[in-house]
CSV table of N, CA, C and O in Angstrom, one decimal:
chain,number,residue,atom,x,y,z
A,1,MET,N,112.9,-52.3,-10.1
A,1,MET,CA,112.8,-53.4,-11.1
A,1,MET,C,114.3,-54.3,-10.7
A,1,MET,O,115.0,-54.2,-11.0
A,2,PRO,N,114.0,-55.6,-10.2
A,2,PRO,CA,115.3,-56.6,-10.5
A,2,PRO,C,116.2,-56.9,-11.7
A,2,PRO,O,115.6,-56.9,-12.8
A,3,GLU,N,116.9,-57.0,-11.7
A,3,GLU,CA,118.2,-57.4,-12.7
A,3,GLU,C,117.9,-59.1,-13.2
A,3,GLU,O,117.0,-59.8,-12.1
A,4,GLN,N,117.5,-59.0,-14.3
A,4,GLN,CA,117.2,-60.5,-15.2
A,4,GLN,C,118.7,-61.1,-15.3
A,4,GLN,O,119.7,-60.9,-16.0
A,5,LEU,N,118.7,-63.0,-14.7
A,5,LEU,CA,119.9,-63.1,-15.1
A,5,LEU,C,119.8,-64.2,-16.2
A,5,LEU,O,118.3,-65.0,-15.9
A,6,ASP,N,120.3,-63.8,-17.3
A,6,ASP,CA,120.3,-65.3,-18.3
A,6,ASP,C,121.6,-65.9,-17.6
A,6,ASP,O,122.4,-66.7,-18.1
A,7,ILE,N,120.5,-67.3,-17.2
A,7,ILE,CA,120.7,-68.4,-16.6
A,7,ILE,C,121.5,-69.2,-17.9
A,7,ILE,O,122.4,-70.2,-17.7
A,8,GLN,N,120.8,-69.5,-19.3
A,8,GLN,CA,121.8,-70.1,-20.7
A,8,GLN,C,123.1,-69.8,-20.6
A,8,GLN,O,123.5,-70.8,-21.1
A,9,ARG,N,123.1,-68.4,-20.8
A,9,ARG,CA,124.3,-68.2,-21.3
A,9,ARG,C,125.4,-68.5,-20.3
A,9,ARG,O,126.9,-69.0,-20.7
A,10,ILE,N,125.2,-68.2,-18.3
A,10,ILE,CA,125.8,-69.1,-17.8
A,10,ILE,C,125.9,-70.3,-18.1
A,10,ILE,O,127.7,-70.2,-17.4
A,11,LEU,N,125.3,-71.2,-18.0
A,11,LEU,CA,125.6,-72.5,-18.2
A,11,LEU,C,126.2,-72.7,-19.0
A,11,LEU,O,127.1,-74.1,-19.5
A,12,ALA,N,126.6,-72.6,-20.8
A,12,ALA,CA,126.9,-72.3,-21.4
A,12,ALA,C,128.2,-72.5,-21.3
A,12,ALA,O,129.3,-73.0,-22.0
A,13,LEU,N,129.4,-70.9,-20.1
A,13,LEU,CA,130.3,-71.1,-20.1
A,13,LEU,C,131.6,-71.9,-19.8
A,13,LEU,O,130.7,-73.2,-19.0
A,14,PRO,N,132.7,-72.1,-20.0
A,14,PRO,CA,133.3,-73.2,-19.6
A,14,PRO,C,133.4,-72.6,-17.9
A,14,PRO,O,133.2,-72.0,-17.0
A,15,ASP,N,133.8,-74.0,-17.3
A,15,ASP,CA,134.1,-74.6,-15.3
A,15,ASP,C,134.6,-72.4,-15.3
A,15,ASP,O,133.7,-72.2,-14.3
A,16,ASN,N,135.8,-72.2,-15.1
A,16,ASN,CA,136.2,-71.0,-14.8
A,16,ASN,C,135.3,-70.2,-14.9
A,16,ASN,O,135.1,-69.5,-14.0
A,17,GLU,N,135.1,-70.1,-15.8
A,17,GLU,CA,134.3,-68.3,-16.6
A,17,GLU,C,133.0,-68.7,-15.6
A,17,GLU,O,131.9,-67.5,-15.2
A,18,PHE,N,132.1,-69.8,-16.1
A,18,PHE,CA,131.1,-70.2,-14.9
A,18,PHE,C,131.4,-70.0,-13.7
A,18,PHE,O,130.2,-69.1,-12.9
A,19,LEU,N,132.1,-70.2,-12.9
A,19,LEU,CA,132.2,-70.4,-11.7
A,19,LEU,C,132.6,-68.3,-11.2
A,19,LEU,O,131.8,-67.7,-9.9
A,20,LEU,N,133.3,-67.9,-11.9
A,20,LEU,CA,133.4,-65.8,-11.5
A,20,LEU,C,132.1,-66.0,-11.8
A,20,LEU,O,131.4,-64.9,-11.0
A,21,GLU,N,131.2,-65.7,-13.1
A,21,GLU,CA,129.8,-64.9,-13.4
A,21,GLU,C,129.1,-65.8,-12.1
A,21,GLU,O,128.3,-65.2,-11.7
A,22,VAL,N,129.3,-66.7,-11.6
A,22,VAL,CA,128.2,-67.1,-10.5
A,22,VAL,C,128.4,-66.1,-9.4
A,22,VAL,O,127.1,-65.8,-8.9
A,23,PHE,N,129.5,-66.5,-9.4
A,23,PHE,CA,129.9,-65.2,-7.7
A,23,PHE,C,129.8,-63.9,-8.1
A,23,PHE,O,129.1,-63.3,-7.1
A,24,ARG,N,129.7,-63.2,-9.1
A,24,ARG,CA,129.3,-62.1,-9.4
A,24,ARG,C,127.7,-61.9,-9.2
A,24,ARG,O,127.1,-60.7,-8.9
A,25,ALA,N,127.5,-62.7,-10.4
A,25,ALA,CA,125.8,-62.6,-10.2
A,25,ALA,C,125.0,-63.2,-9.1
A,25,ALA,O,124.7,-61.9,-8.5
A,26,LEU,N,125.8,-63.8,-8.7
A,26,LEU,CA,124.4,-64.8,-7.5
A,26,LEU,C,124.9,-63.8,-5.9
A,26,LEU,O,124.3,-63.8,-5.4
A,27,LEU,N,126.2,-63.5,-6.1
A,27,LEU,CA,127.2,-62.9,-4.8
A,27,LEU,C,127.2,-61.4,-4.8
A,27,LEU,O,127.4,-60.8,-3.6
A,28,GLY,N,127.3,-61.2,-5.8
A,28,GLY,CA,127.7,-59.4,-6.6
A,28,GLY,C,128.8,-59.5,-6.2
A,28,GLY,O,129.2,-58.2,-5.3
A,29,ARG,N,129.5,-60.2,-5.6
A,29,ARG,CA,131.1,-59.9,-5.8
A,29,ARG,C,132.3,-60.5,-6.5
A,29,ARG,O,131.5,-61.8,-6.9
A,30,ASP,N,133.6,-60.6,-6.8
A,30,ASP,CA,134.6,-61.8,-7.4
A,30,ASP,C,134.7,-62.8,-5.8
A,30,ASP,O,134.8,-62.7,-5.1
A,31,PRO,N,135.1,-63.9,-6.2
A,31,PRO,CA,135.4,-65.2,-6.5
A,31,PRO,C,136.5,-64.2,-4.4
A,31,PRO,O,137.7,-64.3,-5.5
A,32,ASP,N,137.2,-65.4,-3.6
A,32,ASP,CA,137.9,-65.1,-2.8
A,32,ASP,C,138.9,-66.6,-3.6
A,32,ASP,O,137.9,-67.2,-3.7
A,33,PRO,N,139.9,-66.8,-3.1
A,33,PRO,CA,140.6,-68.0,-3.7
A,33,PRO,C,140.4,-69.1,-3.0
A,33,PRO,O,140.5,-70.1,-4.0
A,34,ASP,N,139.6,-69.5,-2.3
A,34,ASP,CA,139.4,-70.6,-1.1
A,34,ASP,C,138.0,-70.7,-2.0
A,34,ASP,O,137.8,-72.1,-2.1
A,35,GLY,N,137.0,-70.3,-2.3
A,35,GLY,CA,136.3,-70.4,-2.3
A,35,GLY,C,135.2,-71.0,-4.0
A,35,GLY,O,135.3,-71.8,-4.4
A,36,LEU,N,136.6,-70.2,-4.8
A,36,LEU,CA,136.8,-70.5,-6.3
A,36,LEU,C,137.9,-71.9,-6.3
A,36,LEU,O,137.4,-72.7,-7.3
A,37,HIS,N,138.5,-72.0,-5.8
A,37,HIS,CA,139.4,-73.5,-5.3
A,37,HIS,C,138.6,-74.8,-5.2
A,37,HIS,O,138.0,-75.8,-5.9
A,38,PHE,N,137.3,-74.2,-4.0
A,38,PHE,CA,136.1,-75.4,-3.6
A,38,PHE,C,135.2,-75.4,-4.6
A,38,PHE,O,135.3,-76.7,-4.8
A,39,TYR,N,134.5,-74.4,-5.0
A,39,TYR,CA,133.7,-75.3,-6.2
A,39,TYR,C,134.2,-75.5,-7.3
A,39,TYR,O,133.7,-76.5,-8.1
A,40,THR,N,135.6,-74.9,-7.8
A,40,THR,CA,136.1,-75.6,-9.1
A,40,THR,C,136.6,-77.4,-8.7
A,40,THR,O,136.1,-78.3,-9.6
A,41,ASN,N,136.7,-77.5,-7.5
A,41,ASN,CA,137.3,-79.0,-7.2
A,41,ASN,C,135.8,-80.0,-7.3
A,41,ASN,O,135.6,-80.9,-7.2
A,42,ARG,N,134.9,-78.9,-6.4
A,42,ARG,CA,132.9,-79.4,-6.5
A,42,ARG,C,133.1,-79.9,-8.2
A,42,ARG,O,132.2,-80.6,-8.4
A,43,LEU,N,133.3,-79.0,-9.6
A,43,LEU,CA,133.0,-79.2,-10.4
A,43,LEU,C,133.8,-80.6,-10.8
A,43,LEU,O,133.1,-81.2,-11.7
A,44,GLN,N,135.2,-80.6,-10.4
A,44,GLN,CA,135.8,-81.5,-11.2
A,44,GLN,C,135.4,-82.8,-10.9
A,44,GLN,O,135.7,-83.8,-11.5
A,45,GLN,N,134.5,-82.6,-9.3
A,45,GLN,CA,134.2,-84.2,-8.3
A,45,GLN,C,133.0,-84.6,-9.2
A,45,GLN,O,132.3,-86.1,-9.0
A,46,GLY,N,132.2,-83.9,-10.0
A,46,GLY,CA,131.1,-84.4,-10.9
A,46,GLY,C,129.8,-83.7,-10.2
A,46,GLY,O,128.7,-84.3,-10.8
A,47,ILE,N,129.8,-82.7,-9.6
A,47,ILE,CA,128.8,-81.9,-8.9
A,47,ILE,C,128.0,-80.8,-10.0
A,47,ILE,O,129.0,-80.5,-10.7
A,48,SER,N,126.8,-81.1,-10.0
A,48,SER,CA,126.1,-80.3,-11.2
A,48,SER,C,126.1,-78.8,-11.1
A,48,SER,O,126.2,-78.4,-10.3
A,49,ARG,N,126.3,-78.0,-11.8
A,49,ARG,CA,125.8,-76.7,-12.4
A,49,ARG,C,124.8,-75.9,-11.5
A,49,ARG,O,125.0,-74.9,-11.5
A,50,THR,N,123.7,-76.9,-11.6
A,50,THR,CA,122.8,-76.5,-11.2
A,50,THR,C,122.1,-76.5,-9.3
A,50,THR,O,122.3,-76.0,-8.7
A,51,ARG,N,123.3,-77.1,-9.2
A,51,ARG,CA,123.7,-77.5,-7.5
A,51,ARG,C,124.0,-76.8,-7.0
A,51,ARG,O,124.1,-75.6,-6.2
A,52,VAL,N,125.8,-76.5,-8.2
A,52,VAL,CA,126.1,-74.9,-7.5
A,52,VAL,C,125.5,-73.6,-7.2
A,52,VAL,O,125.3,-73.0,-6.6
A,53,LEU,N,124.7,-73.7,-8.7
A,53,LEU,CA,123.9,-72.2,-8.9
A,53,LEU,C,123.0,-72.1,-7.8
A,53,LEU,O,122.8,-71.4,-7.0
A,54,LEU,N,122.3,-73.5,-7.2
A,54,LEU,CA,121.5,-73.4,-5.9
A,54,LEU,C,122.2,-73.7,-4.4
A,54,LEU,O,121.6,-72.5,-3.9
A,55,GLU,N,123.5,-73.6,-4.4
A,55,GLU,CA,123.8,-73.7,-3.4
A,55,GLU,C,124.8,-72.4,-3.1
A,55,GLU,O,124.3,-71.5,-1.3
A,56,PHE,N,124.6,-71.9,-4.2
A,56,PHE,CA,124.6,-70.3,-4.1
A,56,PHE,C,123.8,-69.5,-3.9
A,56,PHE,O,123.4,-68.2,-3.0
A,57,ARG,N,122.5,-69.1,-4.5
A,57,ARG,CA,120.9,-69.1,-4.2
A,57,ARG,C,121.1,-69.3,-2.6
A,57,ARG,O,119.7,-68.3,-2.4
A,58,THR,N,121.1,-70.1,-2.0
A,58,THR,CA,120.4,-70.4,-1.1
A,58,THR,C,121.4,-70.2,0.1
A,58,THR,O,120.5,-70.2,1.6
A,59,SER,N,122.6,-69.6,0.3
A,59,SER,CA,123.3,-69.3,1.1
A,59,SER,C,122.6,-68.0,1.4
A,59,SER,O,122.4,-67.1,1.0
A,60,ALA,N,123.2,-67.5,2.8
A,60,ALA,CA,123.0,-66.6,3.1
A,60,ALA,C,123.1,-65.3,2.3
A,60,ALA,O,122.6,-64.4,2.0
A,61,GLU,N,124.6,-65.1,1.7
A,61,GLU,CA,125.1,-64.5,0.7
A,61,GLU,C,124.2,-64.0,0.0
A,61,GLU,O,123.9,-62.8,-1.0
A,62,GLY,N,123.9,-64.7,-0.8
A,62,GLY,CA,123.1,-65.2,-1.7
A,62,GLY,C,121.8,-64.6,-1.6
A,62,GLY,O,120.9,-64.0,-2.5
A,63,GLN,N,120.9,-64.8,-0.2
A,63,GLN,CA,119.8,-64.3,0.0
A,63,GLN,C,119.6,-63.0,0.2
A,63,GLN,O,118.3,-62.5,-0.8
A,64,LYS,N,120.7,-62.3,0.2
A,64,LYS,CA,120.4,-60.8,0.3
A,64,LYS,C,120.5,-60.5,-1.0
A,64,LYS,O,119.6,-58.9,-1.3
A,65,ARG,N,121.1,-61.2,-1.9
A,65,ARG,CA,121.2,-60.4,-3.2
A,65,ARG,C,119.8,-60.7,-3.9
A,65,ARG,O,119.5,-60.5,-5.3
A,66,ALA,N,118.6,-61.8,-3.2
A,66,ALA,CA,118.0,-62.1,-4.3
A,66,ALA,C,116.7,-60.7,-4.6
A,66,ALA,O,115.7,-61.1,-5.6
A,67,ASP,N,117.0,-59.6,-4.0
A,67,ASP,CA,116.1,-58.7,-3.9
A,67,ASP,C,116.6,-58.1,-5.5
A,67,ASP,O,115.7,-57.3,-6.0
A,68,VAL,N,117.6,-58.0,-5.7
A,68,VAL,CA,118.5,-57.2,-7.1
A,68,VAL,C,118.6,-58.3,-7.8
A,68,VAL,O,118.8,-57.8,-9.2
A,69,LEU,N,118.1,-59.5,-7.9
A,69,LEU,CA,118.3,-60.3,-9.3
A,69,LEU,C,117.9,-61.8,-9.2
A,69,LEU,O,117.4,-62.5,-8.3
A,70,SER,N,116.8,-61.1,-10.5
A,70,SER,CA,115.8,-62.2,-10.8
A,70,SER,C,115.9,-63.3,-10.9
A,70,SER,O,116.8,-63.0,-12.0
A,71,VAL,N,116.0,-64.7,-11.2
A,71,VAL,CA,116.6,-66.0,-11.6
A,71,VAL,C,115.2,-67.0,-11.2
A,71,VAL,O,115.3,-67.9,-10.5
A,72,PRO,N,113.9,-66.5,-11.8
A,72,PRO,CA,112.7,-67.3,-11.7
A,72,PRO,C,112.8,-68.9,-12.2
A,72,PRO,O,112.3,-70.0,-11.1
A,73,GLU,N,114.1,-69.7,-12.8
A,73,GLU,CA,114.4,-70.4,-13.2
A,73,GLU,C,114.7,-71.4,-11.9
A,73,GLU,O,114.6,-72.8,-11.5
A,74,LEU,N,116.0,-70.8,-11.7
A,74,LEU,CA,116.6,-71.5,-10.0
A,74,LEU,C,115.1,-71.0,-8.7
A,74,LEU,O,115.5,-71.8,-8.3
A,75,ASN,N,115.0,-70.2,-8.8
A,75,ASN,CA,113.6,-69.7,-7.6
A,75,ASN,C,113.0,-70.9,-8.0
A,75,ASN,O,112.0,-71.3,-6.5
A,76,ALA,N,112.5,-71.7,-9.1
A,76,ALA,CA,111.2,-72.4,-8.6
A,76,ALA,C,111.8,-73.7,-8.2
A,76,ALA,O,111.3,-74.5,-7.5
A,77,LEU,N,113.4,-74.4,-8.1
A,77,LEU,CA,113.8,-74.9,-7.7
A,77,LEU,C,114.0,-75.1,-6.5
A,77,LEU,O,114.3,-76.1,-5.8
A,78,VAL,N,114.4,-74.0,-5.4
A,78,VAL,CA,114.9,-73.8,-4.7
A,78,VAL,C,114.4,-74.3,-3.7
A,78,VAL,O,114.9,-75.0,-3.0
A,79,PRO,N,113.0,-74.2,-3.1
A,79,PRO,CA,112.1,-75.0,-2.5
A,79,PRO,C,111.9,-76.7,-2.2
A,79,PRO,O,112.2,-76.9,-1.3
A,80,ARG,N,112.4,-77.1,-3.6
A,80,ARG,CA,113.1,-78.4,-3.5
A,80,ARG,C,114.0,-79.1,-3.5
A,80,ARG,O,114.3,-80.0,-2.9
A,81,TYR,N,115.1,-78.5,-3.5
A,81,TYR,CA,116.5,-78.8,-3.0
A,81,TYR,C,116.4,-78.0,-1.4
A,81,TYR,O,116.9,-79.2,-1.0
A,82,ARG,N,115.9,-77.1,-0.5
A,82,ARG,CA,116.0,-77.4,0.7
A,82,ARG,C,115.0,-78.3,0.9
A,82,ARG,O,115.6,-78.7,1.9
A,83,PHE,N,114.3,-79.1,0.5
A,83,PHE,CA,113.3,-80.2,1.2
A,83,PHE,C,114.8,-81.5,0.9
A,83,PHE,O,114.5,-81.8,2.0
A,84,LEU,N,114.9,-81.1,-0.4
A,84,LEU,CA,116.4,-82.6,-0.2
A,84,LEU,C,117.2,-82.2,0.3
A,84,LEU,O,118.0,-83.7,1.2
A,85,LYS,N,117.9,-81.6,0.9
A,85,LYS,CA,118.4,-81.3,2.2
A,85,LYS,C,118.2,-81.6,3.4
A,85,LYS,O,119.1,-81.9,4.3
A,86,GLN,N,116.7,-81.2,3.5
A,86,GLN,CA,116.9,-82.3,5.0
A,86,GLN,C,116.5,-83.6,5.0
A,86,GLN,O,117.0,-84.0,5.9
A,87,LEU,N,116.8,-84.2,3.9
A,87,LEU,CA,116.2,-85.9,3.9
A,87,LEU,C,117.8,-86.6,4.5
A,87,LEU,O,119.1,-85.8,4.4
A,88,PRO,N,117.8,-87.2,5.4
A,88,PRO,CA,118.8,-87.9,6.2
A,88,PRO,C,119.8,-89.4,5.3
A,88,PRO,O,119.7,-90.4,5.9
A,89,LEU,N,119.7,-89.0,3.6
A,89,LEU,CA,120.3,-90.2,3.3
A,89,LEU,C,121.2,-89.7,2.2
A,89,LEU,O,121.9,-90.5,1.3
A,90,GLY,N,122.4,-88.7,2.9
A,90,GLY,CA,123.4,-88.4,2.9
A,90,GLY,C,123.8,-87.8,1.5
A,90,GLY,O,122.5,-87.2,0.6
A,91,LYS,N,124.8,-88.7,0.9
A,91,LYS,CA,124.9,-88.2,-1.0
A,91,LYS,C,123.5,-88.5,-1.8
A,91,LYS,O,123.5,-88.3,-3.0
A,92,TRP,N,123.0,-89.8,-1.2
A,92,TRP,CA,122.1,-90.5,-1.9
A,92,TRP,C,120.8,-90.0,-2.1
A,92,TRP,O,120.4,-89.6,-3.6
A,93,ARG,N,120.6,-89.0,-1.4
A,93,ARG,CA,119.4,-88.4,-1.3
A,93,ARG,C,119.5,-87.0,-2.6
A,93,ARG,O,118.6,-87.2,-3.5
A,94,TRP,N,120.8,-86.8,-3.4
A,94,TRP,CA,120.6,-86.4,-4.4
A,94,TRP,C,120.3,-86.9,-5.9
A,94,TRP,O,120.0,-86.9,-6.9
A,95,LEU,N,121.0,-88.2,-5.6
A,95,LEU,CA,120.8,-89.4,-6.8
A,95,LEU,C,118.7,-89.4,-6.7
A,95,LEU,O,118.5,-89.1,-8.3
A,96,PHE,N,118.8,-89.7,-5.5
A,96,PHE,CA,117.0,-90.0,-5.4
A,96,PHE,C,116.0,-88.6,-6.2
A,96,PHE,O,115.2,-89.1,-6.2
A,97,GLY,N,116.8,-87.7,-5.6
A,97,GLY,CA,115.8,-86.4,-5.8
A,97,GLY,C,115.7,-85.9,-7.4
A,97,GLY,O,115.8,-84.9,-8.1
A,98,SER,N,116.7,-86.5,-7.8
A,98,SER,CA,117.4,-85.1,-8.7
A,98,SER,C,116.4,-85.3,-10.3
A,98,SER,O,116.1,-84.5,-10.9
A,99,SER,N,115.5,-86.5,-9.9
A,99,SER,CA,114.2,-86.4,-11.0
A,99,SER,C,113.6,-85.4,-10.7
A,99,SER,O,112.8,-84.6,-11.6
A,100,SER,N,113.2,-84.9,-9.2
A,100,SER,CA,112.3,-83.7,-8.8
A,100,SER,C,112.8,-82.6,-9.4
A,100,SER,O,112.3,-81.6,-9.6
A,101,PHE,N,114.3,-82.4,-9.8
A,101,PHE,CA,114.9,-80.9,-10.6
A,101,PHE,C,114.3,-81.2,-11.8
A,101,PHE,O,115.2,-80.3,-12.4
A,102,GLN,N,113.4,-82.1,-12.1
A,102,GLN,CA,114.3,-82.4,-13.9
A,102,GLN,C,112.4,-82.0,-14.8
A,102,GLN,O,112.1,-83.1,-15.4
A,103,VAL,N,111.0,-81.7,-13.7
A,103,VAL,CA,110.2,-81.1,-14.6
A,103,VAL,C,110.0,-80.6,-15.5
A,103,VAL,O,110.2,-79.0,-14.8
A,104,GLY,N,108.7,-80.2,-15.9
A,104,GLY,CA,108.0,-79.7,-16.5
A,104,GLY,C,108.9,-78.8,-17.5
A,104,GLY,O,110.5,-78.9,-18.0
A,105,SER,N,109.2,-77.3,-17.6
A,105,SER,CA,109.8,-76.1,-18.5
A,105,SER,C,111.0,-76.3,-17.9
A,105,SER,O,111.8,-75.9,-19.0
A,106,LEU,N,111.6,-76.4,-17.3
A,106,LEU,CA,112.7,-76.5,-16.5
A,106,LEU,C,114.0,-77.6,-16.8
A,106,LEU,O,115.0,-77.8,-17.2
A,107,ARG,N,113.0,-78.5,-17.3
A,107,ARG,CA,114.3,-79.5,-17.9
A,107,ARG,C,114.9,-79.2,-19.2
A,107,ARG,O,116.2,-79.6,-19.0
A,108,SER,N,115.0,-78.5,-19.5
A,108,SER,CA,115.2,-77.4,-20.6
A,108,SER,C,115.6,-76.7,-20.6
A,108,SER,O,116.7,-76.4,-21.0
A,109,SER,N,115.5,-76.2,-19.1
A,109,SER,CA,116.4,-74.8,-19.0
A,109,SER,C,118.1,-75.2,-17.8
A,109,SER,O,118.5,-75.1,-17.9
A,110,LEU,N,117.4,-76.0,-16.9
A,110,LEU,CA,118.5,-76.3,-15.9
A,110,LEU,C,119.4,-78.5,-15.9
A,110,LEU,O,118.3,-78.9,-16.3
A,111,PRO,N,120.2,-78.3,-15.5
A,111,PRO,CA,120.7,-79.7,-15.8
A,111,PRO,C,120.5,-80.4,-14.6
A,111,PRO,O,120.0,-79.5,-13.7
A,112,ARG,N,120.1,-81.3,-14.4
A,112,ARG,CA,119.9,-82.5,-12.9
A,112,ARG,C,121.1,-82.2,-12.3
A,112,ARG,O,122.1,-81.3,-12.4
A,113,ILE,N,120.7,-81.8,-11.3
A,113,ILE,CA,120.5,-81.8,-9.7
A,113,ILE,C,121.4,-82.9,-9.3
A,113,ILE,O,121.0,-83.6,-9.5
A,114,ARG,N,123.0,-82.8,-8.6
A,114,ARG,CA,123.3,-83.7,-8.1
A,114,ARG,C,124.9,-83.7,-7.4
A,114,ARG,O,124.9,-83.0,-7.4
């Protein structure tokens, strides 16, 4: 039986703790300095935590852990995230598509993607 991730607890953490926990939970390892620096900068630039979670979950490394870590709230967003990534609108696709990440019970579970 896969381990269940408490996404609400992780989302409530300060940025540095959030990233450490995301690396450990979704990738199964501690962050390398470059990766931690990259995502720290992205959060400071305004990328949403939901998008960080989705980027980790849909990465090759994150997909390998999908069998051992259950994240239903996040898994429900993955198809929409992959669809938006294919749109030819550059960064505007995230603003245009953010409403598709605010449906049903997920509205209270995860913040807007941007």
